[in-house]
XYZ file of C-alpha atoms in Angstrom:
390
model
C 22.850 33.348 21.387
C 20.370 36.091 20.612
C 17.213 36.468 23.357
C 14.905 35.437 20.656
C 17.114 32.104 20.098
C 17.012 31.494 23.655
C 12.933 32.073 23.375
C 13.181 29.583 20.655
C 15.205 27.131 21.739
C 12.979 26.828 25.572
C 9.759 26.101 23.397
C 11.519 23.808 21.686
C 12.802 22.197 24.801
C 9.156 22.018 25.807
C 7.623 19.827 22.961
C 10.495 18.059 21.647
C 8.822 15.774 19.235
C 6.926 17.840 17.366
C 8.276 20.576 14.374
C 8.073 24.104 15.828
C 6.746 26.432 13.428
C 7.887 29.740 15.251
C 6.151 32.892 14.565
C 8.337 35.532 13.208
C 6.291 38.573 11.700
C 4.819 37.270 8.833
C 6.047 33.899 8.726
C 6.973 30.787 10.435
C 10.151 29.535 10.941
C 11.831 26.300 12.162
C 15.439 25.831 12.596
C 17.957 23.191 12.542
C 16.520 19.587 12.018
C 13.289 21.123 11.785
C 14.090 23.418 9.312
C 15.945 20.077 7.266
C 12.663 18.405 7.551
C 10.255 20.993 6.685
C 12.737 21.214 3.691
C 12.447 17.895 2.842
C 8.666 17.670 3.836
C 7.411 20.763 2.032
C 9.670 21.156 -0.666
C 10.711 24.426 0.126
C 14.534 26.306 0.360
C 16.907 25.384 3.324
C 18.563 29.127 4.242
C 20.672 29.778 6.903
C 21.569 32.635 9.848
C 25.715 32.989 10.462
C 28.408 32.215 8.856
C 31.231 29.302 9.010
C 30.638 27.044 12.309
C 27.987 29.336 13.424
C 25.823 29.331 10.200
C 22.210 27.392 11.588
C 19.539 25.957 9.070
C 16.468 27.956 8.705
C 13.188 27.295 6.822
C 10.313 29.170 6.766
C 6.367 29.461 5.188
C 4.229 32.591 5.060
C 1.395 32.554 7.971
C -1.315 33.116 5.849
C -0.171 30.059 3.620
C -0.629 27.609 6.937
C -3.383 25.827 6.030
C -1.713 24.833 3.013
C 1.348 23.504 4.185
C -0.168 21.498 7.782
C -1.793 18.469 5.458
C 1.556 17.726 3.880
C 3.648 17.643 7.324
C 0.552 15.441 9.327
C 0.726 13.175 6.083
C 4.470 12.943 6.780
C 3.403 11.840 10.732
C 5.133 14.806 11.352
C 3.188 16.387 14.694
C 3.560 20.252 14.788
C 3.619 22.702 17.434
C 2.172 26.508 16.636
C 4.074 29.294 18.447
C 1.822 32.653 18.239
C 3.615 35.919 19.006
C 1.537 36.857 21.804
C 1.751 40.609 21.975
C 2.221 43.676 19.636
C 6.189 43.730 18.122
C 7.966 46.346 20.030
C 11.393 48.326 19.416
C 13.772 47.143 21.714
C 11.603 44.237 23.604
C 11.708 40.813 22.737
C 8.046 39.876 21.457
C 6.693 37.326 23.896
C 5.423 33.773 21.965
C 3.554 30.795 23.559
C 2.277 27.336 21.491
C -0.997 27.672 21.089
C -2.032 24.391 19.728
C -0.215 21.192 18.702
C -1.648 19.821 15.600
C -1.230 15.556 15.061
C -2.861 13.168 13.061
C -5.500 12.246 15.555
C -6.392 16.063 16.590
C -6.864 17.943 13.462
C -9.538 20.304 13.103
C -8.544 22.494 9.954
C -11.970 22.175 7.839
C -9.699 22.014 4.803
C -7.618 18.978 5.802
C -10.280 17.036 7.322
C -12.900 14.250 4.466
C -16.165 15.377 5.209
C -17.513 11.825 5.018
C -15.424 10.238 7.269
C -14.576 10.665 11.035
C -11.095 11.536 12.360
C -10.400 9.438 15.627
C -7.709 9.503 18.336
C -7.845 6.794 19.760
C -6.351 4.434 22.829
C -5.653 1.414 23.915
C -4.825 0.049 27.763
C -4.184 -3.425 29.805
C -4.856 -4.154 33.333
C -4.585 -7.095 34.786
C -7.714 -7.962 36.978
C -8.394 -10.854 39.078
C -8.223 -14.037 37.235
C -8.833 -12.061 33.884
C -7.175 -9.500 31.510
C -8.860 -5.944 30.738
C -8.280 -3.806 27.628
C -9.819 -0.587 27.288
C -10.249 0.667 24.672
C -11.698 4.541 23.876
C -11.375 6.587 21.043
C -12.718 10.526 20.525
C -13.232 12.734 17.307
C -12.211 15.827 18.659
C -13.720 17.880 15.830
C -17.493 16.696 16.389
C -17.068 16.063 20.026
C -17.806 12.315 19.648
C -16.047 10.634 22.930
C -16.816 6.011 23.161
C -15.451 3.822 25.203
C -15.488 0.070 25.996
C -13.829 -2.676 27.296
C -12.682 -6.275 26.274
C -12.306 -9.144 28.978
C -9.968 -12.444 28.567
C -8.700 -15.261 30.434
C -5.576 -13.728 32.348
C -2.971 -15.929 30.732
C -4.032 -14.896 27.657
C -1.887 -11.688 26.990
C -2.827 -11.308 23.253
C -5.127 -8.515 22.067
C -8.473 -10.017 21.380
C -9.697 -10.585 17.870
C -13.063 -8.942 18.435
C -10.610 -5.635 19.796
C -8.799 -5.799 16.548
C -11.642 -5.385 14.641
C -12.606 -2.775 15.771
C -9.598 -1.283 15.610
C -9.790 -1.565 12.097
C -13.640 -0.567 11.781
C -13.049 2.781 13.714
C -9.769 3.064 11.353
C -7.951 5.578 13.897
C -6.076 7.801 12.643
C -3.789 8.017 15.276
C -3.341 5.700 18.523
C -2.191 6.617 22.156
C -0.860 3.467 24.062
C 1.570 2.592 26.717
C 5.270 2.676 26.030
C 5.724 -1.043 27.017
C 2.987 -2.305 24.694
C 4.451 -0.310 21.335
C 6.354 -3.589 20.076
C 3.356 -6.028 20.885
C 0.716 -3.094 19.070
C 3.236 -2.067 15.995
C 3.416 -5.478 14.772
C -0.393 -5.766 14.346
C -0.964 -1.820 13.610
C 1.749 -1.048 10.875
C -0.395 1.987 9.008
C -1.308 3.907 12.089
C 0.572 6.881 14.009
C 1.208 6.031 17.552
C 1.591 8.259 20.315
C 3.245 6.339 23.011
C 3.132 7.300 26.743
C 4.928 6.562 30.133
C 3.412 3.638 32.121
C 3.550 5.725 34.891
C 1.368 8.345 33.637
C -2.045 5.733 33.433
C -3.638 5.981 36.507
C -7.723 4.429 36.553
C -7.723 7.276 39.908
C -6.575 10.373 37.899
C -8.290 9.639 34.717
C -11.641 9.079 36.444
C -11.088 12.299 38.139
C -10.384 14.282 35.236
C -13.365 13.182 33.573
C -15.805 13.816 36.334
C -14.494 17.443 36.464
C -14.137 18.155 32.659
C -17.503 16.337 31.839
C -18.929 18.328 34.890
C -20.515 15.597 36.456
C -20.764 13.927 39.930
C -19.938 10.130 38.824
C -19.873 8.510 35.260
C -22.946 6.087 35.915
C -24.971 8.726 34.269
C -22.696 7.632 31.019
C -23.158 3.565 31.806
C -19.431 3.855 31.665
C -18.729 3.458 35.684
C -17.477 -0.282 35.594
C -15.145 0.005 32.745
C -11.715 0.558 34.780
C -9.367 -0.084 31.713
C -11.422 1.527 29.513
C -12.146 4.813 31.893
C -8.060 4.830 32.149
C -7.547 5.049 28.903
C -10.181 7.628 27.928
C -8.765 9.517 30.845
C -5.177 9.856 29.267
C -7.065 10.651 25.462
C -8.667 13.419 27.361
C -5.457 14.514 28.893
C -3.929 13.927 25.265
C -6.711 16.529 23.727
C -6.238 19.302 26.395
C -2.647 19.006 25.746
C -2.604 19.850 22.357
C -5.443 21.879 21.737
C -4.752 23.991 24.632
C -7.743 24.811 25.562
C -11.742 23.884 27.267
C -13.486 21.183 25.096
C -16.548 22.132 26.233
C -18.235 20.496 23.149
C -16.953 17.177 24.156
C -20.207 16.837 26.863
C -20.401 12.962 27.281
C -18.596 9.844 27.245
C -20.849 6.713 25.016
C -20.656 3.371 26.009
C -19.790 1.061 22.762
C -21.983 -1.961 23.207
C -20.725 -4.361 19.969
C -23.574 -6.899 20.962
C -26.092 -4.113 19.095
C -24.535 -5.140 15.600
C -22.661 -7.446 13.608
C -19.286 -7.551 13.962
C -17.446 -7.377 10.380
C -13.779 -8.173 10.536
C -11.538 -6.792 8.080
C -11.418 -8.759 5.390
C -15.140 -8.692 5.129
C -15.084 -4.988 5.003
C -12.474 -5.436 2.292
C -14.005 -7.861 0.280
C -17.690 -6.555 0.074
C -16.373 -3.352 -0.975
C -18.128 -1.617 2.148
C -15.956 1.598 1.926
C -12.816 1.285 -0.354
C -12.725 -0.642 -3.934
C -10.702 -3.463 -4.024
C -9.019 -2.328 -7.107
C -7.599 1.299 -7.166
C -9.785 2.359 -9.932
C -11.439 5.464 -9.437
C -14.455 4.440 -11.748
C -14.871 1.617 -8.714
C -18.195 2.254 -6.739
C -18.362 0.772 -3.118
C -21.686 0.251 -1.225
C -20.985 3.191 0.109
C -20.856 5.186 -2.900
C -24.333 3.910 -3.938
C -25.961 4.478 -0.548
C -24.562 7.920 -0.176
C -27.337 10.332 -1.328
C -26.925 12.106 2.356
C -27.377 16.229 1.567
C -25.374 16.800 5.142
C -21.625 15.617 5.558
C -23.559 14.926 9.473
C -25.106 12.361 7.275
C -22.449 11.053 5.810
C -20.400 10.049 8.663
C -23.464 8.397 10.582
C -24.162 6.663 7.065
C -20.511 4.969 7.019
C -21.159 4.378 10.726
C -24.223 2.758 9.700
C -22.566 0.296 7.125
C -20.087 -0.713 9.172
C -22.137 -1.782 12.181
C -25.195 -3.044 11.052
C -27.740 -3.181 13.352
C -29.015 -7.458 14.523
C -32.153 -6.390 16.410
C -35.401 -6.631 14.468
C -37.568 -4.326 16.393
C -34.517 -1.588 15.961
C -34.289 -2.454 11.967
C -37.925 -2.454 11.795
C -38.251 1.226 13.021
C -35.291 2.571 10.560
C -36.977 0.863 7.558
C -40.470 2.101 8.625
C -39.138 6.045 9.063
C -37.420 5.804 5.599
C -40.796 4.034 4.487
C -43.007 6.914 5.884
C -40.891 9.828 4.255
C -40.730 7.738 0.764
C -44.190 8.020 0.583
C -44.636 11.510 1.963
C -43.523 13.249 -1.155
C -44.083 16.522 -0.145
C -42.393 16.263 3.517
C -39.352 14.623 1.713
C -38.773 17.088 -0.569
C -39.142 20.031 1.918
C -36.910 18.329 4.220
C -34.257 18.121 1.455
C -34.793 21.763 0.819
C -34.331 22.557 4.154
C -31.223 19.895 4.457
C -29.264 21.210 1.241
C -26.761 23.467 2.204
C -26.506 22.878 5.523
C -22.530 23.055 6.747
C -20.904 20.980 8.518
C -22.230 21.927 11.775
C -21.027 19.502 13.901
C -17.412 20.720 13.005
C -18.333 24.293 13.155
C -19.510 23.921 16.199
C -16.449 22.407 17.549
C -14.322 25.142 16.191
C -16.353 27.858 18.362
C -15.863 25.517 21.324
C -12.227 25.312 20.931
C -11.739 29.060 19.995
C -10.762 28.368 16.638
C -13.477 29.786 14.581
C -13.658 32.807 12.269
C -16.089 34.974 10.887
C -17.203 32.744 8.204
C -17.623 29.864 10.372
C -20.332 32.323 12.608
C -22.130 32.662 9.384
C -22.220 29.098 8.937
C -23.270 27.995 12.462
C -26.592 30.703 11.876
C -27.784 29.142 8.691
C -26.943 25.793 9.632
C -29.042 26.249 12.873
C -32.117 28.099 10.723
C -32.399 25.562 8.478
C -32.194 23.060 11.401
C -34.731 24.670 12.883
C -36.785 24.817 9.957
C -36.492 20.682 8.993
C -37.336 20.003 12.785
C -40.223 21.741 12.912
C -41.339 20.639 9.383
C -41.263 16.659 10.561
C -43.130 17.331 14.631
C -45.882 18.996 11.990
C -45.898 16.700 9.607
């Protein structure tokens, strides 16, 4: 076996579920059953190196042509590692590679895979038993706008089903990928059949560890700050998400800056088939002439706007003084003509900054993304100060 096989082959051994795409020049290449799936996968040619009983299946894409082939394999539920060549090539000397980021469902950040309308969560769940009562935490954390909730759901302890308010919400967040504990994956897959799992080692959850990871990535000195400090099952299981994000983006998240407690008793709860049925988000008929509420609501110039405008539909708010003030802002820019249509100027345009934003944090921003983050914060700028003066 050559040294560069033996290179390969201890990455490999390293992330053993995912696809290794391993950098070679200007292309990546994945061999044996990866190379048979990204075959399949991608639709691309199975080669081979050797001959006769040592011939071994090789596949491979151009670099530049990544972005185009990632969507396809996370589609698949296909979780891929990326293995950089870390150095210049040299004559003579092996060219030393590391994974620099592991790309799944629930931790995408590639701008051209991602809806602009619609968040992309990883999210968790986690049981403890406590007292006379059963805990499940519940967090979930879209690591591309840095959005990190947690909460918790209480029920009698002989009572080892997940609760129907938990399911809900389950289905409202619409994960797209979910990290639980290996000895829950029958009891979850059975209610959870379209959803990518990511299952973990009992052992690993630990309320201790995960609390002190968060105090020390979060920088802070206790979580009460967050109103988060009493939520055991739910701190343990945003704990291991956390764990889950460093892990595969392989690097600070220094955009992630809080952890938000998700109070359900600040809106109404709609289960699934009301969501379904009132055509909230997705037409009940696949006809692409179909218009949901969403569709006719959506006249938001930001996709910033978007995503808080599905939020908004799917949680509607039950306190009167809090739907008072909504309707009396939109009121008071309705009839401020010229503010509205300054602020739209001001809004149209604006990238996705919330996205951009966590690309610099995470080290995976370009040149064009720079650009982006300067207007977007000028024209910020600009609609802020246009509504203190107005």
């Amino acid at each position: 076996m050559t040294p560069m096989m033996q290179q390969y082959y201890k990455l490999k051994k390293e992330y053993p579920e995912c696809v290794l795409l391993f950098r070679m020049g200007d292309f990546y290449e994945g061999f044996d059953d990866d190379a048979k799936k990204l075959s399949r996968v991608l639709g691309i040619t199975l080669t081979g190196r050797g001959k006769g009983e040592n011939r071994q299946d090789m596949a491979g894409i151009p670099y530049h042509a990544l972005k185009n082939y990632l969507p396809k394999l996370v589609k698949a539920g296909i979780k891929v590692a990326i293995a950089e060549q870390m150095e210049e090539a040299q004559q003579g000397k092996i060219v030393d590679r590391e994974v620099v980021k592991v790309i799944t469902a629930g931790t995408l950040m590639d701008e051209n895979v991602l809806d602009t309308s619609n968040n992309n969560y990883i999210a968790g769940l986690y049981k403890e038993n406590k007292g006379r009562n059963t805990h499940w935490g519940f967090a979930y954390s879209d690591v591309s706008t840095g959005e990190f909730m947690v909460s918790e759901y209480v029920l009698a302890k002989d009572n080892e089903e997940l609760p129907n308010s938990l399911i809900t919400e389950i289905y409202r967040v619409r994960p797209a990928e979910l990290l639980i504990p290996q000895s829950m994956a029958d009891q979850i897959r059975n209610i959870f059949s379209n959803i990518s799992f990511y299952f973990v080692e009992d052992r690993e959850f630990s309320y201790t560890g995960a609390q002190q990871l968060l105090l020390e990535e979060l920088n802070v000195t206790t979580l009460k700050g967050f109103g988060v400090e009493d939520l055991f099952a739910g701190i343990t299981i945003a704990g291991q998400i956390y764990r889950y994000l460093l892990d595969t983006q392989k690097t600070k998240l220094n955009h992630i800056t809080k952890l938000s407690r998700l109070n359900s008793q600040d809106y109404m709860i709609l289960d699934q088939s009301t969501i379904r049925n009132l055509e909230l988000l997705f037409p009940i008929q696949n006809n692409s002439e179909a218009r949901t509420l969403f569709d006719v609501l959506n006249q938001c110039s930001t996709p910033m706007g978007q995503r808080l405008l599905r939020q908004w539909i799917l949680r509607p708010l039950i306190d009167k003084k809090k739907i008072d003030t909504r309707l009396d802002s939109v009121e008071e820019l309705i009839k401020d003509e010229d503010t509205l249509s300054k602020l739209n100027e001001h809004l149209d345009g604006i990238t996705d900054l919330e996205r951009v934003i966590s690309r610099v944090a995470t080290k995976g921003a370009n040149a064009r993304d720079l650009l982006f983050l300067k207007d977007g914060l000028s024209k910020s700028i600009a609609a802020l100060t246009l509504l203190d003066n107005s």
